[in-house]
Coordinates of C-alpha atoms and ligand atoms in Angstrom, one line a residue:
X488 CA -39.7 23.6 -93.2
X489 CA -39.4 24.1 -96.7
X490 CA -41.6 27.5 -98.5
X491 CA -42.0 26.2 -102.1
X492 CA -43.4 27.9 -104.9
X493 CA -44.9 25.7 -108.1
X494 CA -45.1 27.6 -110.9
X495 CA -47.5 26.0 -113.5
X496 CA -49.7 24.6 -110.8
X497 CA -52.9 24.3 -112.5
X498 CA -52.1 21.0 -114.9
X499 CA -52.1 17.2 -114.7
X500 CA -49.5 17.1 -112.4
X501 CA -50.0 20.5 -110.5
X502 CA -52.9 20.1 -109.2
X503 CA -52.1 16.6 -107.2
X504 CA -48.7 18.0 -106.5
X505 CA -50.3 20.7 -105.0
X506 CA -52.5 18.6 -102.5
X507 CA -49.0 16.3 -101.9
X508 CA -46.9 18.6 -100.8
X509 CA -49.3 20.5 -98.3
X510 CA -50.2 17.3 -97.1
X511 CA -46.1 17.3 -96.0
X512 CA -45.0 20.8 -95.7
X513 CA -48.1 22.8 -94.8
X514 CA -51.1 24.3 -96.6
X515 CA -49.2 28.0 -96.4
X516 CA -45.3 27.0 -96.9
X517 CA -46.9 25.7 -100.8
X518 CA -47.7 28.8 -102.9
X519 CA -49.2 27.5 -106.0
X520 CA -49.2 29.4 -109.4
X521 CA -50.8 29.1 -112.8
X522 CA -50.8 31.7 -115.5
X523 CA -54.7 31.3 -115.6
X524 CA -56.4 31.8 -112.5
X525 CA -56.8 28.7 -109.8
X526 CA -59.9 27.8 -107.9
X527 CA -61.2 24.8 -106.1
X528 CA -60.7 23.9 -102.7
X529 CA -57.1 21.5 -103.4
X530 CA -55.8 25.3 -104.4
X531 CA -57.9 27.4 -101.4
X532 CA -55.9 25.6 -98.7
X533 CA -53.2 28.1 -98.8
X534 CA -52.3 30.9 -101.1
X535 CA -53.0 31.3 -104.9
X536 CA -50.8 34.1 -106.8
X537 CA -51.4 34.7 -110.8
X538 CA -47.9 34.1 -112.1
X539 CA -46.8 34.2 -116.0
X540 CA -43.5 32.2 -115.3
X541 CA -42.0 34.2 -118.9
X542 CA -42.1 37.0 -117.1
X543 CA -39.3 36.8 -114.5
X544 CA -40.4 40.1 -112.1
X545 CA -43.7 38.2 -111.6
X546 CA -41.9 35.0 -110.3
X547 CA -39.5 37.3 -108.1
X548 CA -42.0 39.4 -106.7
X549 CA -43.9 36.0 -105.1
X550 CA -40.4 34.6 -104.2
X551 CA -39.7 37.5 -101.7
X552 CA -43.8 37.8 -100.7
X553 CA -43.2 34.3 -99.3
X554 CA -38.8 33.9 -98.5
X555 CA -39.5 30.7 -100.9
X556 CA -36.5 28.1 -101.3
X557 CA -37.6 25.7 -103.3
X558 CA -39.5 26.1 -107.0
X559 CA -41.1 23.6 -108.6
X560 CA -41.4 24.4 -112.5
X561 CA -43.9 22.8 -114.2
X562 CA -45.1 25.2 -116.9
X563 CA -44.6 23.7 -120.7
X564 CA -46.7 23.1 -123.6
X565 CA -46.7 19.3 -123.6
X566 CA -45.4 17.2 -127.1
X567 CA -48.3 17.0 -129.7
X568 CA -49.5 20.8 -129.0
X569 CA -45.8 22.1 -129.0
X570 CA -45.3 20.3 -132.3
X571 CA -48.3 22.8 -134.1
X572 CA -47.0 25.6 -132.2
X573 CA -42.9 25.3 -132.2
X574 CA -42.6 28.7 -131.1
X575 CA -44.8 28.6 -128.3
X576 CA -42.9 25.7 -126.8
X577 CA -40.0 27.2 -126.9
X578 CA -40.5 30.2 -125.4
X579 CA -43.1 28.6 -122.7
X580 CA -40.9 25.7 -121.9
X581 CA -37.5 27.5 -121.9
X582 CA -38.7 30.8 -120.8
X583 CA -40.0 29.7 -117.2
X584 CA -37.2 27.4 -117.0
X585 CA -34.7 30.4 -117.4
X586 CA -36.6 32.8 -115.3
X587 CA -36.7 30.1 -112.6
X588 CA -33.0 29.6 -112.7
X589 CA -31.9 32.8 -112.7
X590 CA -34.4 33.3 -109.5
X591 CA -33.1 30.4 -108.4
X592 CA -29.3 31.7 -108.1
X593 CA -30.1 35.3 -106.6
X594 CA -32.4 34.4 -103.9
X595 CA -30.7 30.6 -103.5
X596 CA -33.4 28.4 -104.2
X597 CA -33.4 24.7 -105.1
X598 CA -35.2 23.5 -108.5
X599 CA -37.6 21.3 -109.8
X600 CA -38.0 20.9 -113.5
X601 CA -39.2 17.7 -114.6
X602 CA -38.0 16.4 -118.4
X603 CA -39.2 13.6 -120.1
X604 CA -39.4 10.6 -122.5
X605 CA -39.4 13.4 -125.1
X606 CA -35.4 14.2 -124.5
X607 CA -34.7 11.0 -126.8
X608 CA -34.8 10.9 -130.3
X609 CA -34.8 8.3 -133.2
X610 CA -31.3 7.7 -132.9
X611 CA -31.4 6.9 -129.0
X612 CA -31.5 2.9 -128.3
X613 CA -35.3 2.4 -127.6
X614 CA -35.3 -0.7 -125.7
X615 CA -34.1 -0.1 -122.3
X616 CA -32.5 3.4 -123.0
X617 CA -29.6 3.9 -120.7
X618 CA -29.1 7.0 -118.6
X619 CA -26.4 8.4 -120.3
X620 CA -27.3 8.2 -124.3
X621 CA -27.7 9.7 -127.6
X622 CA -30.5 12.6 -127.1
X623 CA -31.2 14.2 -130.8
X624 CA -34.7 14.5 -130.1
X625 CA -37.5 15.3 -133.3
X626 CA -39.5 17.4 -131.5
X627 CA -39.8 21.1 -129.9
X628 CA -40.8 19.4 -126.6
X629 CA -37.6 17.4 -127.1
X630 CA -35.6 20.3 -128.1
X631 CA -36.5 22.1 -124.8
X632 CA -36.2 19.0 -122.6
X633 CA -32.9 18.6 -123.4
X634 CA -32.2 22.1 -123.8
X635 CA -33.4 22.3 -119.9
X636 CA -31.1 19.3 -119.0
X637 CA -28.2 21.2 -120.1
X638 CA -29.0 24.5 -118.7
X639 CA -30.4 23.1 -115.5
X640 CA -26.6 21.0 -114.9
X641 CA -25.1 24.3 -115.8
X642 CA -26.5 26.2 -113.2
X643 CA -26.0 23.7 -110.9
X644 CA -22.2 23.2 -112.3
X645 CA -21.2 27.4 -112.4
X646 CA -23.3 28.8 -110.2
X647 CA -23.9 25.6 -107.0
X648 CA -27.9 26.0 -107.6
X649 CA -29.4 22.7 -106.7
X650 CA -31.1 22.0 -109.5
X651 CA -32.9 18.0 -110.0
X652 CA -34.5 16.4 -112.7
X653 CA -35.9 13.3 -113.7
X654 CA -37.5 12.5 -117.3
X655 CA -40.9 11.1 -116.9
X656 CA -42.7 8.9 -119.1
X657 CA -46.8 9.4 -119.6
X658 CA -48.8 10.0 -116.7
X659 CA -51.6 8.6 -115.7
X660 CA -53.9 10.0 -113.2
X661 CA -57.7 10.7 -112.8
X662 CA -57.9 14.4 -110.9
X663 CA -56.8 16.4 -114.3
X664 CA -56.8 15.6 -117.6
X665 CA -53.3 16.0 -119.4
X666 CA -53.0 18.6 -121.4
X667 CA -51.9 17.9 -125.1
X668 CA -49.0 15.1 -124.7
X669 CA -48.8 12.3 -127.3
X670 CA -49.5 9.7 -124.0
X671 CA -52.4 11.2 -123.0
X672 CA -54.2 8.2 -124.9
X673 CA -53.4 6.6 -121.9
X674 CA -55.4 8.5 -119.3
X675 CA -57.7 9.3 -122.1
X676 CA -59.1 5.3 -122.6
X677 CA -59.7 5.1 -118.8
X678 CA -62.5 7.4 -119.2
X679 CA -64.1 5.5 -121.9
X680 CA -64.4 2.6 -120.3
X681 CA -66.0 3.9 -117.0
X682 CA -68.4 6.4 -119.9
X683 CA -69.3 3.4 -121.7
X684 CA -67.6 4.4 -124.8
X685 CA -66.0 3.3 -127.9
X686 CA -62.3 4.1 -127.4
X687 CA -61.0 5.7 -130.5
X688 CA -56.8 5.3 -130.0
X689 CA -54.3 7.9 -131.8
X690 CA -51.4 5.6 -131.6
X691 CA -51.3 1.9 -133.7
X692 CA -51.1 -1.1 -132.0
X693 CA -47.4 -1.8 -131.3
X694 CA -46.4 1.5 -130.2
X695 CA -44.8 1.2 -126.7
X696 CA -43.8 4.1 -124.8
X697 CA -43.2 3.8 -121.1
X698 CA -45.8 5.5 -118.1
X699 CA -46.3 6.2 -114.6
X700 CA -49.1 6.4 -112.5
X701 CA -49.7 9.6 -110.6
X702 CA -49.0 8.5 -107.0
X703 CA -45.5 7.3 -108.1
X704 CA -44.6 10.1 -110.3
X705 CA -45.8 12.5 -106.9
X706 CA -43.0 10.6 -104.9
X707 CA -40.4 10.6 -107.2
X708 CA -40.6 14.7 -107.1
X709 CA -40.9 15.0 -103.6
X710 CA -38.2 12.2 -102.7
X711 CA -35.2 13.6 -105.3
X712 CA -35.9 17.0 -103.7
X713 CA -35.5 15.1 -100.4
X714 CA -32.5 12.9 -101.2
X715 CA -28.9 13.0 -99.8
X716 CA -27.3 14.7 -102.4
X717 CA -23.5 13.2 -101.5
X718 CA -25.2 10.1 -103.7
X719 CA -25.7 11.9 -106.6
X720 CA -23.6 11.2 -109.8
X721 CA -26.3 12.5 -112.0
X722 CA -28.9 14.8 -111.5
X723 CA -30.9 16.6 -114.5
X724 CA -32.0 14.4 -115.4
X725 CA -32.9 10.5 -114.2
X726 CA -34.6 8.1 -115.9
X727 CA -37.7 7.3 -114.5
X728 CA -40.2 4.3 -115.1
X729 CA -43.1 2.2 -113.5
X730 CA -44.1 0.0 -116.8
X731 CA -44.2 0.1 -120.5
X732 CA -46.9 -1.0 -123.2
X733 CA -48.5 -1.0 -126.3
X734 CA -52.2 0.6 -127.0
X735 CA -53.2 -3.3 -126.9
X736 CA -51.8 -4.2 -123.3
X737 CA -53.8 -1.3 -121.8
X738 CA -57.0 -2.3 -123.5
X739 CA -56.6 -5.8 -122.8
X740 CA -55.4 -4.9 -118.7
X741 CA -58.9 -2.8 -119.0
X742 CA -61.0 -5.2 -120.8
X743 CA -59.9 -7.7 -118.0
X744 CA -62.5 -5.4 -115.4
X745 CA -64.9 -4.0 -118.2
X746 CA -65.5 -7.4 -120.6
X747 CA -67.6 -5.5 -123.3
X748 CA -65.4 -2.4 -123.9
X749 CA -64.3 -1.5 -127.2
X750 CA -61.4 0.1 -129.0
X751 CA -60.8 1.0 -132.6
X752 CA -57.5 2.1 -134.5
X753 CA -57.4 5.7 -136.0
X754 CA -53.6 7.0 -135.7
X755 CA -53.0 10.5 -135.9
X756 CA -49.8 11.6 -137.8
X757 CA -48.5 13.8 -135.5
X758 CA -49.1 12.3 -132.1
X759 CA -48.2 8.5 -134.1
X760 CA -44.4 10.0 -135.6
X761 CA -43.7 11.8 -132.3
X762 CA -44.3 8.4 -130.4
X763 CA -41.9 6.7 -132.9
X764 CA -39.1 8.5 -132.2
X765 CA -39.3 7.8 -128.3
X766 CA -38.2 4.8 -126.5
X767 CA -40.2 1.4 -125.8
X768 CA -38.6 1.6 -122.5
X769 CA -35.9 3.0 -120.2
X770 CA -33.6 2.0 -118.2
X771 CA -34.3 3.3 -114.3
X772 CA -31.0 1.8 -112.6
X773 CA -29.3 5.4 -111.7
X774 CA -32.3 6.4 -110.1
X775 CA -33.1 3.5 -107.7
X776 CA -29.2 3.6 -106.9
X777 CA -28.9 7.5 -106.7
X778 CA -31.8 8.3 -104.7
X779 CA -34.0 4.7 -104.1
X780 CA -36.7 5.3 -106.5
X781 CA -38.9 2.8 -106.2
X782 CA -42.4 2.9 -108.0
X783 CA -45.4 0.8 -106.3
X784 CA -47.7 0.5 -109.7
X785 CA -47.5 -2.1 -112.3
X786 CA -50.4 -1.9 -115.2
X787 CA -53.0 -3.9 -113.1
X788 CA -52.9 -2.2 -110.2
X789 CA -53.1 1.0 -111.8
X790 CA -56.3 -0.6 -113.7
X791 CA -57.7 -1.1 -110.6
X792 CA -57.1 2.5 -109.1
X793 CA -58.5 3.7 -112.1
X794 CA -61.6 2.4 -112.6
X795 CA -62.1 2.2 -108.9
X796 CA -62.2 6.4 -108.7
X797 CA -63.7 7.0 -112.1
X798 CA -66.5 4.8 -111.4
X799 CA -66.8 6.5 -107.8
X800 CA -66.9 9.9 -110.3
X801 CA -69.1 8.9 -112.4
X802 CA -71.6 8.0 -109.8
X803 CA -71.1 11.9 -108.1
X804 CA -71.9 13.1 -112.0
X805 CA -68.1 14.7 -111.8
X806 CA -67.5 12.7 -115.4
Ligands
LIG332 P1 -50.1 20.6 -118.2 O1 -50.2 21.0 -119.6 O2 -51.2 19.8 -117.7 O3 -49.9 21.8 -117.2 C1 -49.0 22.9 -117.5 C2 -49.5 24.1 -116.8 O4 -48.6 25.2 -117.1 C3 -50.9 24.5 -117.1 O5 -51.7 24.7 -116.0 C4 -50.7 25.9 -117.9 O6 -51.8 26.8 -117.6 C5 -49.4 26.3 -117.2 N1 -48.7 27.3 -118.0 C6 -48.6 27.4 -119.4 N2 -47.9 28.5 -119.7 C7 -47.6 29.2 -118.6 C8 -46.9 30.3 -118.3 N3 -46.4 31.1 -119.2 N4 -46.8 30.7 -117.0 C9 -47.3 29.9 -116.0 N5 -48.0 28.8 -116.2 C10 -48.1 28.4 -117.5 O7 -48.7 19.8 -118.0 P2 -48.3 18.7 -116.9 O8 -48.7 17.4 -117.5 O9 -48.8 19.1 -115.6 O10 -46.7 18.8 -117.0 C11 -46.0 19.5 -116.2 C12 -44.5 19.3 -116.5 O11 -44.2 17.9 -116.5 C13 -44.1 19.8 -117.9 O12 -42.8 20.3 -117.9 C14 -44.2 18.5 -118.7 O13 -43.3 18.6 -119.9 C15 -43.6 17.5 -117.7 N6 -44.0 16.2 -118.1 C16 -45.3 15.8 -118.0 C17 -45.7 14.5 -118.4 C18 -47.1 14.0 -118.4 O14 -47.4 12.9 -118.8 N7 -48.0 14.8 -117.8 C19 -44.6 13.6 -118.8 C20 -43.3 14.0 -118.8 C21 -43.0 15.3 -118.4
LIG333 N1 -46.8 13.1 -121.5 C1 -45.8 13.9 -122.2 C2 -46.2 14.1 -123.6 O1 -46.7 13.2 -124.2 C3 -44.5 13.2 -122.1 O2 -43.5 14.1 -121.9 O3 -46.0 15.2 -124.1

């Protein structure tokens, strides 16, 4: 049985991959660990530790408390709050992701470090962005994303740590709210709709940037961690994707279940120039061959998820 540590535990994708993984490997073989403290009963299952993941003693200290083999690092500043605070980003995103490697080859763990959309740039083809491309991102995110590719394939290259990526488009999920990405619109609108408000959209009509919902993005990073390596040709990182559309298509895939909802236009510079230098849409091929990725939600099933379990929110006064 596996004894995995995630480091940056208490975000949009923490907290569900949290619940995941000791739904499969056992409320105490899943330490999870934020650098603010956790509470609620997904994290009182099993243990809680305080970890600052820039601070490598704190992460080694937990890996012995618990013989852990297998790190998930999820601590970043996400794209539009990284781009106000450039140092920040760097040392958050490529600090952890250091500390976790080196951890990683002295007490032989395996790694987790997810990239994203943000490791292209405006010179990457957008439509249909191959695996192997141009990656000059604009951004600090994008800096450190590809930054982590590198070093992550390195480690794996010089030292045999088994270290697996994939670059994930928005997510879109209804447990935790993302923290500071230029998608977030995209989780954000949901909750309009079941409030009863006036969507106000950051990105113009047009923009396309691929996405994900939750449950998918929660397999692919348990099922690469699972996969036969011997089939591996790439590894940090895959493209990863489950659709792709414009601030229109989600309106009008919402507007389908809530007839009188409204959206208005009002870009915002940074979140609007940081979108424009991503793709419209990736390519996936290397993962479903490499590892049989396989995603299970297109836009109108997501819809349906959505609304479904904000409405049942709503209703418990949890929105
Ligand atoms: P998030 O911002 O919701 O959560 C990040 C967590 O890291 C937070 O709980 C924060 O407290 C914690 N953290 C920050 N600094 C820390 C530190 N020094 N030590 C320990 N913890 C620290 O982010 P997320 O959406 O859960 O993203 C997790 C990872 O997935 C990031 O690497 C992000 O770039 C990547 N990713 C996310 C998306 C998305 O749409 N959510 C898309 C692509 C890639
Ligand atoms: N959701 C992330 C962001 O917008 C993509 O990596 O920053």
């Amino acid at each position: 049985m596996k004894r995995i540590l995630i480091v940056g535990a208490g975000g949009q994708i923490g907290s569900e991959l949290t619940r995941n993984l000791r739904d499969i490997y056992g409320d105490n073989n899943v330490v999870c660990s934020d650098l603010r403290q956790l509470t609620g009963p997904i994290y009182e299952r099993g243990p809680i530790e305080r970890i600052d993941s820039t601070q490598i003693m704190q992460i080694v200290d937990v890996v012995k408390k618990y013989n852990i083999d297998t790190i998930y690092n999820l601590a970043a500043i996400l794209s539009a709050t990284a781009e106000l605070n450039p140092m920040l980003g760097w040392n958050v995103g490529i600090g952890s992701l250091v500390n976790c490697l080196e951890v990683a080859r002295i007490f032989n763990c395996a790694v987790f470090t997810p990239s994203s959309i943000g490791a292209f740039g405006p010179s990457t083809p957008r439509d249909m962005t191959p695996q192997d491309t141009i990656q000059r991102p604009a951004t600090i995110y994008g800096v450190t994303k590809v930054t982590g590719e590198l070093l992550s394939d390195y480690y794996f290259t010089r030292f045999g740590v088994d270290t697996r990526s994939v670059r994930f488009p928005g997510l879109i999920s209804n447990l935790t709210l993302p923290g500071g990405g230029t998608t977030d619109y995209a989780v954000e609108i949901y909750y309009a709709a079941v409030k009863g408000e006036k969507f106000v959209c950051p990105l113009k009509k047009g923009t396309f940037m691929d996405m994900m919902y939750m449950p998918d993005a929660l397999d692919a990073m348990i099922n690469i961690m699972e996969a036969d390596p011997s089939k591996f040709i790439h590894r940090n990182s895959f493209n990863v994707t489950a659709m792709s559309f414009d601030p229109e298509i989600i309106y009008n895939a919402i507007k389908k279940y809530v007839p009188d909802f409204e959206m208005v236009y009002e870009p915002e510079p940074i979140k609007q120039a940081i979108a424009d230098s991503w793709p419209n849409s990736l390519d996936d091929s290397c993962a479903r061959k490499e590892w049989g990725w396989n995603p299970k939600y297109d836009l109108d099933k997501m819809t349906v998820d959505m609304l479904t379990t904000l409405r049942e929110k709503k209703e418990k006064g949890l929105l």
